[in-house]
Coordinates of C-alpha atoms and ligand atoms in Angstrom, one line a residue:
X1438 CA 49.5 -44.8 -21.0
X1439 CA 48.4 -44.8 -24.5
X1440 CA 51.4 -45.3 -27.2
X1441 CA 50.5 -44.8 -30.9
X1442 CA 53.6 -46.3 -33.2
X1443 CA 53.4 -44.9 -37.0
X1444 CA 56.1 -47.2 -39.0
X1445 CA 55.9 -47.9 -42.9
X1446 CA 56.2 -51.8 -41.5
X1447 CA 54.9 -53.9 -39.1
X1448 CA 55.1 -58.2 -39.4
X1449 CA 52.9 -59.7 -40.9
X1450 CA 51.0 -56.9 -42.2
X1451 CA 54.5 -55.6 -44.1
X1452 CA 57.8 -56.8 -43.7
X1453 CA 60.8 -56.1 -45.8
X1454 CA 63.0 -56.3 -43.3
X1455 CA 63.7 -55.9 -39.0
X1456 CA 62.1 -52.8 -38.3
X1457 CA 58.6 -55.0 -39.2
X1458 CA 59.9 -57.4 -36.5
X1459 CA 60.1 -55.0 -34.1
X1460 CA 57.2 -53.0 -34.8
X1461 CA 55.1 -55.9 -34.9
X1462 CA 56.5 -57.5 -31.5
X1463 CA 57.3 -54.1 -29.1
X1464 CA 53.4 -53.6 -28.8
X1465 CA 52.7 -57.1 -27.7
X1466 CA 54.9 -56.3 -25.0
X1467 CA 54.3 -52.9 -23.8
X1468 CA 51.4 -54.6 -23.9
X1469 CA 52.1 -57.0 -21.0
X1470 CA 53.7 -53.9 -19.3
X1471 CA 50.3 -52.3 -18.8
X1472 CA 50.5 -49.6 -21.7
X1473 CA 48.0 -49.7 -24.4
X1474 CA 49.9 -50.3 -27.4
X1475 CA 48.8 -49.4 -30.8
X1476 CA 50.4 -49.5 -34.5
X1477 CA 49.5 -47.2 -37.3
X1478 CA 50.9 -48.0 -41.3
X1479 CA 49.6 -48.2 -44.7
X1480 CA 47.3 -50.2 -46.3
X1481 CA 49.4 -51.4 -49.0
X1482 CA 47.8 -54.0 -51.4
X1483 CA 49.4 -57.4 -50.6
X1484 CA 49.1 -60.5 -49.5
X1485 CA 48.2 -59.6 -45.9
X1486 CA 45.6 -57.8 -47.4
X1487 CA 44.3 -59.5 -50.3
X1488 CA 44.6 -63.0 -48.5
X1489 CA 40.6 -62.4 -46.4
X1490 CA 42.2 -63.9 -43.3
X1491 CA 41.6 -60.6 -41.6
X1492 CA 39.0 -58.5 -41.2
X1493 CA 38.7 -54.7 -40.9
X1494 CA 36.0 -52.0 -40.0
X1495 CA 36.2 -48.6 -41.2
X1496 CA 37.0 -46.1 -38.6
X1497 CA 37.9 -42.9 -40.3
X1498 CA 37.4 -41.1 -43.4
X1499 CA 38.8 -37.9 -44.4
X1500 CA 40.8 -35.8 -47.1
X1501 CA 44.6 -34.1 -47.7
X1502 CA 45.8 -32.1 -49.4
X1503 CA 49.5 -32.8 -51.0
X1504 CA 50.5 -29.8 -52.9
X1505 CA 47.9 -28.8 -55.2
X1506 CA 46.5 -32.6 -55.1
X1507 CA 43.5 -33.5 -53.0
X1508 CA 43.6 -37.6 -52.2
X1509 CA 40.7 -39.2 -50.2
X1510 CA 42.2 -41.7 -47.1
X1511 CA 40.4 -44.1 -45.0
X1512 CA 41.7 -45.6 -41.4
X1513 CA 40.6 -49.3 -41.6
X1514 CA 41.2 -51.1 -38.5
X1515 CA 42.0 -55.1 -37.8
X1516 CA 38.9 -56.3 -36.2
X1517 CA 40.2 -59.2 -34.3
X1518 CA 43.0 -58.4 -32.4
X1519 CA 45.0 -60.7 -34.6
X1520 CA 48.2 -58.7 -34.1
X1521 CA 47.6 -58.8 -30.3
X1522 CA 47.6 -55.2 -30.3
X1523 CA 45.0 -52.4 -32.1
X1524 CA 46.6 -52.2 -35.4
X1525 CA 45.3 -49.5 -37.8
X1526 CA 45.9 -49.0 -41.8
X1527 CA 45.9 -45.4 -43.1
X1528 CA 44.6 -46.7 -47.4
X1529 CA 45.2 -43.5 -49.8
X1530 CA 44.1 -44.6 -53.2
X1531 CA 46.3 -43.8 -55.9
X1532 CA 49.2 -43.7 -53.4
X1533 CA 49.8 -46.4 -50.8
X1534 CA 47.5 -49.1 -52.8
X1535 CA 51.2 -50.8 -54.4
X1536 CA 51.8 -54.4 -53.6
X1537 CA 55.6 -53.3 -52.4
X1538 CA 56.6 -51.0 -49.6
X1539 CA 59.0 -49.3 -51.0
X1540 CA 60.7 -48.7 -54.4
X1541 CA 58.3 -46.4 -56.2
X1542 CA 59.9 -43.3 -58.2
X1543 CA 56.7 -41.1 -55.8
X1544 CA 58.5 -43.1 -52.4
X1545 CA 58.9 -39.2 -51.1
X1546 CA 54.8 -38.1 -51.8
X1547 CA 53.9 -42.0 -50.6
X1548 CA 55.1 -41.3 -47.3
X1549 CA 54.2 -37.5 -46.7
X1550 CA 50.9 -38.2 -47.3
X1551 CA 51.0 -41.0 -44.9
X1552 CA 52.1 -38.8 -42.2
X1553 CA 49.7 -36.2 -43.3
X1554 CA 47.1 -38.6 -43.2
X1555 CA 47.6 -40.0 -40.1
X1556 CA 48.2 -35.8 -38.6
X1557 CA 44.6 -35.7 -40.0
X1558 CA 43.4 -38.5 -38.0
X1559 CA 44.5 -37.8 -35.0
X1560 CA 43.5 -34.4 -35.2
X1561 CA 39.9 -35.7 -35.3
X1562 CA 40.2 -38.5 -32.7
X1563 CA 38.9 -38.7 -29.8
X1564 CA 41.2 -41.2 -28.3
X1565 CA 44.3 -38.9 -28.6
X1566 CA 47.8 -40.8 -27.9
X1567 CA 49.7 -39.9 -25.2
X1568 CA 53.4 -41.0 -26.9
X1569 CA 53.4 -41.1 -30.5
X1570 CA 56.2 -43.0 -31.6
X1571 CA 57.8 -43.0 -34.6
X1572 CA 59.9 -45.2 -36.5
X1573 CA 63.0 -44.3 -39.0
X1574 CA 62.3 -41.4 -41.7
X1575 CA 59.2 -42.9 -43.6
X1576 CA 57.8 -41.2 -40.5
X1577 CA 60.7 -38.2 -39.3
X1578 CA 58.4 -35.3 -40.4
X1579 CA 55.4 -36.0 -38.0
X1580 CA 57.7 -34.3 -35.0
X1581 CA 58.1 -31.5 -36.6
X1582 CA 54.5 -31.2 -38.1
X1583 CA 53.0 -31.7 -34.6
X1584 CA 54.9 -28.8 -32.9
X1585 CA 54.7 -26.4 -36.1
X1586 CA 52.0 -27.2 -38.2
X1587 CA 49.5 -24.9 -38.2
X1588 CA 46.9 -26.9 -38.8
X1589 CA 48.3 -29.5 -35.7
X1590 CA 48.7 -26.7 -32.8
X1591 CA 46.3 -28.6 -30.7
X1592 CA 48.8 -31.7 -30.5
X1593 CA 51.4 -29.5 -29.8
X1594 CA 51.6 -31.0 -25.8
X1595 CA 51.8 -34.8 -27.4
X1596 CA 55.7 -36.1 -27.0
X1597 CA 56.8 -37.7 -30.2
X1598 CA 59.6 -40.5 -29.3
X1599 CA 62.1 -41.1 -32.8
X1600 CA 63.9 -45.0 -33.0
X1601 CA 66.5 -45.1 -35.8
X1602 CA 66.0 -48.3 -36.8
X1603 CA 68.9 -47.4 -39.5
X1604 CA 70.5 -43.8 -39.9
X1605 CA 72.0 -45.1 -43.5
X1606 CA 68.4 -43.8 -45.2
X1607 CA 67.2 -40.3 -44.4
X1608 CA 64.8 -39.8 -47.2
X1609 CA 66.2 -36.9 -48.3
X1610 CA 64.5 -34.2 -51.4
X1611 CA 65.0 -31.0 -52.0
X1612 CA 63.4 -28.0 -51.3
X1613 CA 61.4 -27.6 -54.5
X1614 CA 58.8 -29.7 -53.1
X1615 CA 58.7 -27.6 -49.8
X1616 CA 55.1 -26.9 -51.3
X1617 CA 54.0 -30.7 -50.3
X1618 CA 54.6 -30.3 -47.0
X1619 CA 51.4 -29.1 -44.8
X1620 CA 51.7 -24.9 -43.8
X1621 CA 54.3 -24.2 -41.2
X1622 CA 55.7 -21.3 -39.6
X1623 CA 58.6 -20.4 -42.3
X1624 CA 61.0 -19.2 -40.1
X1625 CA 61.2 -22.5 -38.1
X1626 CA 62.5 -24.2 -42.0
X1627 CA 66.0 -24.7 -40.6
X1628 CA 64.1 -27.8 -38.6
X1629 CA 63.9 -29.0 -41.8
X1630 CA 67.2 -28.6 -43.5
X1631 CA 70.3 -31.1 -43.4
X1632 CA 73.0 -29.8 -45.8
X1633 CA 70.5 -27.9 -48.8
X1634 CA 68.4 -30.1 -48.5
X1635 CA 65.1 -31.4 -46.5
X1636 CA 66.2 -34.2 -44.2
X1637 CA 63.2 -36.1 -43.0
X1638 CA 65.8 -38.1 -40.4
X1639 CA 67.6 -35.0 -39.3
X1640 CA 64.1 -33.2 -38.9
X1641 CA 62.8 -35.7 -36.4
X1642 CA 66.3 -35.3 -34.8
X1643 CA 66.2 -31.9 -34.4
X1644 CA 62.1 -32.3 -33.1
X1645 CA 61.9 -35.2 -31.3
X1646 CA 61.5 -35.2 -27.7
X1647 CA 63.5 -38.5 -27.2
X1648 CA 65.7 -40.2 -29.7
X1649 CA 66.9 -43.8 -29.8
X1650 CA 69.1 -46.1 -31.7
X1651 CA 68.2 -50.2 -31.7
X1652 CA 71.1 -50.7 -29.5
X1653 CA 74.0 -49.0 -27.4
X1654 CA 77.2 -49.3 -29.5
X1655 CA 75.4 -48.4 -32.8
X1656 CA 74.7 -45.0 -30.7
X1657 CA 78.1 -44.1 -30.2
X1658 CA 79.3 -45.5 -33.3
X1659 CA 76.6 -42.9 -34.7
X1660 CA 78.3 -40.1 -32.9
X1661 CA 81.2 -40.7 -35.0
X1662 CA 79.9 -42.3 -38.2
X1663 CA 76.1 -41.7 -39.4
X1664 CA 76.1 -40.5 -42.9
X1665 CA 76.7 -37.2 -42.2
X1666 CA 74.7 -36.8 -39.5
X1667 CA 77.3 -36.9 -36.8
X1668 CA 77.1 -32.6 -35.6
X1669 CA 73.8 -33.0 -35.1
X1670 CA 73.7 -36.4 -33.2
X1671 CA 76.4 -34.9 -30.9
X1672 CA 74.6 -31.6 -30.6
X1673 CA 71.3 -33.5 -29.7
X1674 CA 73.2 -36.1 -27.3
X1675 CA 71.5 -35.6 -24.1
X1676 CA 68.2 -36.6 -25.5
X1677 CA 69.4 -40.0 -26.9
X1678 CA 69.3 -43.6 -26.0
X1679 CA 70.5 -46.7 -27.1
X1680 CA 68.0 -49.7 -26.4
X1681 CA 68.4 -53.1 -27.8
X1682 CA 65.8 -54.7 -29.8
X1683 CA 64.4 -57.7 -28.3
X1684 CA 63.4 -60.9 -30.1
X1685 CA 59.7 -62.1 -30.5
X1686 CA 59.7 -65.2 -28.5
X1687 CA 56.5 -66.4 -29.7
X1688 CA 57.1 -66.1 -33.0
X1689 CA 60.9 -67.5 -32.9
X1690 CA 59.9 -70.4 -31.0
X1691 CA 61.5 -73.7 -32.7
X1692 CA 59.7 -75.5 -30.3
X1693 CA 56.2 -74.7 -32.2
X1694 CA 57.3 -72.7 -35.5
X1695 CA 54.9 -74.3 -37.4
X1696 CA 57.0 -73.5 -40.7
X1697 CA 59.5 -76.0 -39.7
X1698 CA 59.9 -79.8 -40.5
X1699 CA 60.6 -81.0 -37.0
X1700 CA 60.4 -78.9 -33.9
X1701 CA 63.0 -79.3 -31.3
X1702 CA 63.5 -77.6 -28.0
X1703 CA 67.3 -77.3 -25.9
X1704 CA 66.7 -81.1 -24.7
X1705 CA 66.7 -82.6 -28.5
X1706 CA 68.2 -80.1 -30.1
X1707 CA 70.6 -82.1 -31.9
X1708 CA 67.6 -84.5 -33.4
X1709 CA 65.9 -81.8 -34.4
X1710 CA 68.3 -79.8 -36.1
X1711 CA 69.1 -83.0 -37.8
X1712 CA 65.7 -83.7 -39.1
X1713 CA 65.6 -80.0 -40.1
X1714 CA 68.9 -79.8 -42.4
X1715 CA 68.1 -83.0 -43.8
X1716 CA 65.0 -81.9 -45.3
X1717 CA 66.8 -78.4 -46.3
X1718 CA 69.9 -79.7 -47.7
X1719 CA 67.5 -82.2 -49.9
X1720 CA 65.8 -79.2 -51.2
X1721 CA 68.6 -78.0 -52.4
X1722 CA 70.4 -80.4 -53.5
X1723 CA 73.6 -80.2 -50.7
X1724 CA 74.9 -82.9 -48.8
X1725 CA 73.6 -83.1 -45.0
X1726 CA 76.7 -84.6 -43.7
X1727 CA 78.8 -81.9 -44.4
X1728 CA 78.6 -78.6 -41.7
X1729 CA 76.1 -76.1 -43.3
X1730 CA 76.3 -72.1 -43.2
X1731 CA 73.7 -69.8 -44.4
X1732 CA 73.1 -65.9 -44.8
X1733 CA 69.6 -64.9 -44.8
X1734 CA 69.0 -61.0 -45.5
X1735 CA 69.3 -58.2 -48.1
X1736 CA 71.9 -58.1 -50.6
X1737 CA 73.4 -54.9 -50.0
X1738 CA 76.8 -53.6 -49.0
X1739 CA 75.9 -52.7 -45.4
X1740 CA 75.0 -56.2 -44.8
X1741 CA 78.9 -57.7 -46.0
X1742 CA 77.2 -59.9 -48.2
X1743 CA 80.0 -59.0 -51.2
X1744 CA 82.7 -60.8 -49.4
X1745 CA 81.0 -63.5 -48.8
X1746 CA 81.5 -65.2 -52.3
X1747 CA 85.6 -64.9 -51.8
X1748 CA 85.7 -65.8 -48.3
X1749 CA 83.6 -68.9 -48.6
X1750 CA 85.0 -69.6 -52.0
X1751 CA 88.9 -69.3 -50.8
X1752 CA 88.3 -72.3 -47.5
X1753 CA 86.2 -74.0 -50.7
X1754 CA 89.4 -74.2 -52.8
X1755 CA 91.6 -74.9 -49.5
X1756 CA 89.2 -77.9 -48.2
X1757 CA 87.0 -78.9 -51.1
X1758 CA 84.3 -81.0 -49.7
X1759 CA 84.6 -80.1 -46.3
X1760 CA 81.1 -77.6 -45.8
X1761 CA 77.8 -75.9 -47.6
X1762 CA 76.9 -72.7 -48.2
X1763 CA 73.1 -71.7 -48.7
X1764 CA 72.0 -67.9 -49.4
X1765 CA 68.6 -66.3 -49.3
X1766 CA 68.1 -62.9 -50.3
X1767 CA 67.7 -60.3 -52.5
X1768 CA 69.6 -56.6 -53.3
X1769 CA 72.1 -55.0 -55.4
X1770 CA 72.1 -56.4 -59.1
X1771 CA 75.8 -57.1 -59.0
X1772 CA 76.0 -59.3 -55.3
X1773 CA 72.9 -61.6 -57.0
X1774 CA 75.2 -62.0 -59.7
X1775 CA 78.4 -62.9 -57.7
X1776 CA 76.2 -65.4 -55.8
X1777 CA 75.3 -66.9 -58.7
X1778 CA 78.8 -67.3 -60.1
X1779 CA 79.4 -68.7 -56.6
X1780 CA 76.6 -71.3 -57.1
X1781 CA 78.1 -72.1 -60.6
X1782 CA 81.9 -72.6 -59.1
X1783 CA 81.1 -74.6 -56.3
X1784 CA 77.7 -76.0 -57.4
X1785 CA 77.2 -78.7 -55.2
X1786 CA 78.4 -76.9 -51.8
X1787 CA 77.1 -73.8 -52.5
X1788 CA 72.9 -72.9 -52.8
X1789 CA 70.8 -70.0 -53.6
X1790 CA 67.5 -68.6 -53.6
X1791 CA 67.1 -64.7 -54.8
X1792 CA 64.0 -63.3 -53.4
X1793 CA 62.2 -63.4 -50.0
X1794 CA 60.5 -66.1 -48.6
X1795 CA 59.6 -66.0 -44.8
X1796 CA 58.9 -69.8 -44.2
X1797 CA 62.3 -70.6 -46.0
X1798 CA 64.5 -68.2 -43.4
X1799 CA 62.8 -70.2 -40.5
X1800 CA 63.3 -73.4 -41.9
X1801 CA 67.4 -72.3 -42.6
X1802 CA 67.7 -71.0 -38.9
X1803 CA 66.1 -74.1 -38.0
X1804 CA 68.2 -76.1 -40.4
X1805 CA 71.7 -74.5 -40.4
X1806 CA 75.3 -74.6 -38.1
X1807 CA 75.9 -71.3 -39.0
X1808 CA 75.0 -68.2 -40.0
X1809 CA 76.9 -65.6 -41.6
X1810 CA 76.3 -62.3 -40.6
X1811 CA 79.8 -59.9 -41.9
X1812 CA 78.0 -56.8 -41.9
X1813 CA 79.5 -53.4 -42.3
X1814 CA 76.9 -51.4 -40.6
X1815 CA 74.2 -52.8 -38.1
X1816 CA 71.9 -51.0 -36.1
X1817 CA 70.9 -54.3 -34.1
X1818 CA 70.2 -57.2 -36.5
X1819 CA 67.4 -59.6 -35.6
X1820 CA 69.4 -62.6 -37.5
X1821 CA 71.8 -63.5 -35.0
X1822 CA 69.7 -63.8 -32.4
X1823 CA 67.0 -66.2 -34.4
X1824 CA 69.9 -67.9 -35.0
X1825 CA 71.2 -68.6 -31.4
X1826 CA 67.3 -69.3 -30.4
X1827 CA 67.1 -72.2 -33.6
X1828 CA 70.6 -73.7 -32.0
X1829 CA 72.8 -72.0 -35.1
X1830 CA 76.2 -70.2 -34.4
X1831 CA 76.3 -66.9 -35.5
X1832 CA 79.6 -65.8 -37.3
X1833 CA 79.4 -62.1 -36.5
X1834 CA 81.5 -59.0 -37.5
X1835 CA 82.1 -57.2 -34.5
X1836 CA 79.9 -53.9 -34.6
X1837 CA 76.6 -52.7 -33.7
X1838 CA 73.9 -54.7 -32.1
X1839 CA 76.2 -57.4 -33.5
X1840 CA 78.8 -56.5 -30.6
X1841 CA 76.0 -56.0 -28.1
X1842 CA 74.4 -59.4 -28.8
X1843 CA 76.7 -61.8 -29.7
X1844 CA 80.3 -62.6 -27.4
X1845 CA 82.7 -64.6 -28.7
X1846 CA 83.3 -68.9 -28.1
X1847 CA 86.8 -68.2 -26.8
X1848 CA 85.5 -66.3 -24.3
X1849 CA 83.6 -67.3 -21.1
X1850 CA 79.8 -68.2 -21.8
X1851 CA 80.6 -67.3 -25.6
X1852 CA 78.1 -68.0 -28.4
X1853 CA 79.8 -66.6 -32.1
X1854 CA 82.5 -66.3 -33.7
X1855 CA 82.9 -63.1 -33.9
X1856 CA 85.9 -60.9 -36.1
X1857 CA 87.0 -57.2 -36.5
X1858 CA 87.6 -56.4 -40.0
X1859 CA 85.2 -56.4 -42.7
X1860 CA 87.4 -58.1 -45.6
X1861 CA 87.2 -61.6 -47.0
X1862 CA 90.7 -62.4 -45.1
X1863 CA 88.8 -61.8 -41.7
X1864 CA 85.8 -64.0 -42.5
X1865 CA 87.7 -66.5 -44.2
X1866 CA 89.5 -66.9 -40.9
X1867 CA 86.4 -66.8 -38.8
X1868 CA 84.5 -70.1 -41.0
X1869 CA 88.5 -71.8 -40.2
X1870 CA 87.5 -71.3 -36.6
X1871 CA 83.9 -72.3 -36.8
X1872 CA 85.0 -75.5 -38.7
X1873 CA 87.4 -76.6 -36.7
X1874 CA 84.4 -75.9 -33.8
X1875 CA 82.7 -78.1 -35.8
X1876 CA 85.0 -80.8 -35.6
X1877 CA 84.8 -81.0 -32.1
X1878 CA 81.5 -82.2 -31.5
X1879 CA 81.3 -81.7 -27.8
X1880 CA 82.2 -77.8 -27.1
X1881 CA 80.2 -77.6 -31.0
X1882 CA 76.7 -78.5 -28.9
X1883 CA 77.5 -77.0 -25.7
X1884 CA 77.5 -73.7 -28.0
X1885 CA 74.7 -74.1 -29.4
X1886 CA 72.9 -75.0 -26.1
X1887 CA 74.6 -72.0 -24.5
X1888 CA 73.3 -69.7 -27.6
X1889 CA 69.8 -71.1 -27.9
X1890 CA 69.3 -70.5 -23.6
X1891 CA 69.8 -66.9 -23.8
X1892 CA 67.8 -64.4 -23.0
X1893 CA 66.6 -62.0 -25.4
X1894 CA 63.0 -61.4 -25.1
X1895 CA 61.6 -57.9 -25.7
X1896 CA 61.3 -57.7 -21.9
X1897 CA 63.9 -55.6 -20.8
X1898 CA 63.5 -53.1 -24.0
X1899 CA 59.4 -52.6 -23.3
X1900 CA 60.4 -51.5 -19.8
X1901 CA 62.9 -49.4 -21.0
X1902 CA 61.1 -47.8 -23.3
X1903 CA 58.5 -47.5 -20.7
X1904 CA 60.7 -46.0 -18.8
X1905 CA 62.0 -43.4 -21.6
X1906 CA 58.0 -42.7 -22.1
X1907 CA 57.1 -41.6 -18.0
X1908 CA 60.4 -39.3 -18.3
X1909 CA 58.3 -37.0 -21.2
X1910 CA 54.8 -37.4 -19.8
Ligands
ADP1137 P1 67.5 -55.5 -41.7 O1 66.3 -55.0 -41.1 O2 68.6 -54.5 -41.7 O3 67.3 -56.1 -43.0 P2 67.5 -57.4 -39.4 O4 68.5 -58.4 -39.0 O5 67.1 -56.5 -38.4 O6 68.1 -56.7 -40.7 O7 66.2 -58.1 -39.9 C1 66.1 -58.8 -41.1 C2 64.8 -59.6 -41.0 O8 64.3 -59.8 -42.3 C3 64.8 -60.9 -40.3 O9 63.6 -61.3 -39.8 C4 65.2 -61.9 -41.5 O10 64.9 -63.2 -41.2 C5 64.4 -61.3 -42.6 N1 64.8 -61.5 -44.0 C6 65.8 -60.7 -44.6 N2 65.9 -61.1 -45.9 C7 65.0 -62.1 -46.0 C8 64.7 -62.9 -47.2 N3 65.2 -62.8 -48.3 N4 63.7 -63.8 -47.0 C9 63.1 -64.0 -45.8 N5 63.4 -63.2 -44.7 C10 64.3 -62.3 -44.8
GLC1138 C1 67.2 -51.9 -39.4 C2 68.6 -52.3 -39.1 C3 68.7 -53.6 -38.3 C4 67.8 -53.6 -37.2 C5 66.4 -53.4 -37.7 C6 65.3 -53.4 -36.5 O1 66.7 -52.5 -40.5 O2 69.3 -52.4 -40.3 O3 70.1 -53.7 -37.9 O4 67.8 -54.9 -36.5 O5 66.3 -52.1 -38.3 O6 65.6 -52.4 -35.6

């Protein structure tokens, strides 16, 4: 079985946030499954790019149309196998050439002509997929396009699969730029519409053979909560999963992460992590005695990271002393600023770097007690389960891949602290509860051992999803 995923990320090609992870890792192991696994995304102009480490042969040439504007595209594809899958890169000149993914006032042409592009392609090939899979609504109009565009009727038999990685973003615009959108039999429009307006998410919804969300309770929280997408999610149940993302183990290996000071493994964990927060809590200027928790991820709502500042600031002013705080990430203008007035209160408990730095995450999962993860909304998150594999407890609201992953340490085999509400009262209680963890040293590494043994390999997902693909084919 041939599986051909179209994503705007895959790691380390593009990575902004988990849905490069997992594009990057679920090949590997389908992979090992006995699929043949490929990945299809732009050629963006960064450091993956720019940096000559890899090499790339031309495989494809060809021409769009987007509107009235013609754009040349070439398919380059990684020579090596680097990736450990075939990993292709759709370059439009003019249009996907930005050193960001996202961001760009054109994000809506950017990604139709991707899909177009790669519709193009695979028009022409002559190693057709037999799944194409795509990921969140950078990619939701290629369902649609290959049962109803004209110019794609002889894909028509080819079952496209549709994982929302996040149902938040749907890449909505309106219909004034129905004209960008490759000819289609009119009267099937309503496949495009969600409330006025064209709804790249919905679309693929509506299209898709299979759905799935990136694990089971974010499903059914979706039937119920999805940004208005709840009628349709209910109306499309019965082709819809939920499958929980896996971690790359190779990857998120303290035993050999070559971006970290010491490696460590379960038997010297405590050493290692040690070694590891020493060096970090130098860098920044905290002390290393004191019980260290981090947040790595975007600065955004969805992600709690607001309350973070009152809830850490409030057991700051109850215990002064008593623990660090270190934040990487970027976002929303005002949470970068309450960070920083954080940093200023508290200044030598409390750290920050704004922006995104890969070797600094591992070297804070590697490094840290903690993590904080108070999120509003998430679809799976990758973070907590790092953590556990680096030996750091996860302080986890309880929802989404969150409350698939994580269980709490008053419970039986527990690994997090996990709470209910998302409100600085409910986190401030959860850090009481992990410090006083803390302060008793023996359950504190039995924890951590427990956390850093499970099992959460992409496994059991790339069967699953093998599984979901021999149901359509
Ligand atoms: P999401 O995709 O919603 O942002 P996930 O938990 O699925 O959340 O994945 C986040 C990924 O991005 C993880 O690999 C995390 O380590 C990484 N990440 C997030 N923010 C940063 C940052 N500022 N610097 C480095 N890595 C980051
Ligand atoms: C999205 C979600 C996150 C999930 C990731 C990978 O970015 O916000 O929860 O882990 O996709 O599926």
């Amino acid at each position: 079985m041939e599986i051909l995923h179209v994503s705007a990320e895959c790691y380390p090609a593009a990575k902004v946030g988990g849905l490069a992870d997992v594009v990057g890792a679920l090949p590997k192991y389908q992979t090992q499954e006995g699929a043949i696994a490929k990945v299809v995304i732009p050629a963006y102009r960064n450091a993956f790019r720019e940096s000559g480490k890899y090499s790339f042969e031309l495989v494809h040439q060809g021409g769009l149309w987007l509107g009235h504007d013609w754009f040349h595209f070439n398919v380059w594809k990684e020579s090596a196998n680097a990736l450990g899958f075939d990993f292709y890169q759709v370059d439009i000149p003019g249009l996907l050439d930005t050193p960001n993914v996202y961001g760009y006032a054109n994000d809506t042409e950017r990604f139709l002509a991707f899909q177009i592009a790669v519709l193009e392609w695979l028009s022409e090939w002559q190693h057709q997929p037999d799944i194409i899979h795509c990921h969140d609504h950078h990619t939701g109009l290629i369902p649609f396009l290959l049962q109803y565009g004209r110019k794609y009727s002889g894909m028509q038999h080819i079952p496209a699969v549709l994982t929302i990685h996040n149902a938040q973003y749907q890449g909505q615009f309106g219909w004034d730029k129905l004209y960008l959108i490759p000819s289609f039999d009119l009267w099937k429009s309503g496949l495009l519409d969600w409330n006025g307006a064209i709804n790249p998410l919905a679309s693929a919804i509506k299209c898709a053979w299979r759905i799935n969300t990136v694990s089971p309770s974010y499903m059914e929280e979706l039937y119920h909560s999805a940004n208005g997408l709840e009628g349709l999610l209910n109306t499309e149940r019965s082709k819809a999963r939920g499958i929980l993302n896996g971690i790359d183990d190779a990857v998120w290996d303290p035993s050999a992460d070559p971006m970290l000071t010491t490696n460590f493994g379960i038997k010297d964990m405590t050493k290692g992590k040690k070694a590891n927060k020493q060096a970090l809590c130098e860098e920044f200027k905290l002390d290393p005695a004191l019980p260290l928790f981090v947040f790595i991820g975007r600065l955004v709502g969805d992600k709690g990271a607001d309350y973070i500042p009152e809830a850490v600031g409030r057991t700051m002013f109850e215990n002064p002393g008593s623990f660090n705080c270190l934040v990487l990430g970027s976002g929303d203008a005002h949470i970068e600023w309450l960070m920083q007035q954080a940093r200023h209160m508290h200044a030598e408990h409390f750290g920050v770097y704004i922006g995104y730095n890969e070797t600094l995450s591992h070297r804070m999962y590697a490094g840290a007690d903690f993590l904080l993860m108070p999120s509003r909304v998430e679809p799976c998150g990758l973070n907590q389960m790092y953590a556990m594999r680096y030996g750091t407890i996860p302080i986890v609201r309880s929802t989404g891949g969150l409350r698939d992953t994580v269980t709490d340490f008053g419970d039986e085999g527990g690994t997090g602290v996990r709470f209910f509400q998302p409100t600085a009262g409910d986190l401030h209680h959860a850090i009481g509860r992990a410090l006083e963890l803390y302060g008793t040293k023996t359950n504190f590494n039995k924890i951590r051992k427990t956390g850093m043994q499970q099992d959460h390999s992409w496994n059991k997902a790339a069967r699953q999803y093998m599984d979901l693909y021999t149901s359509l084919t």
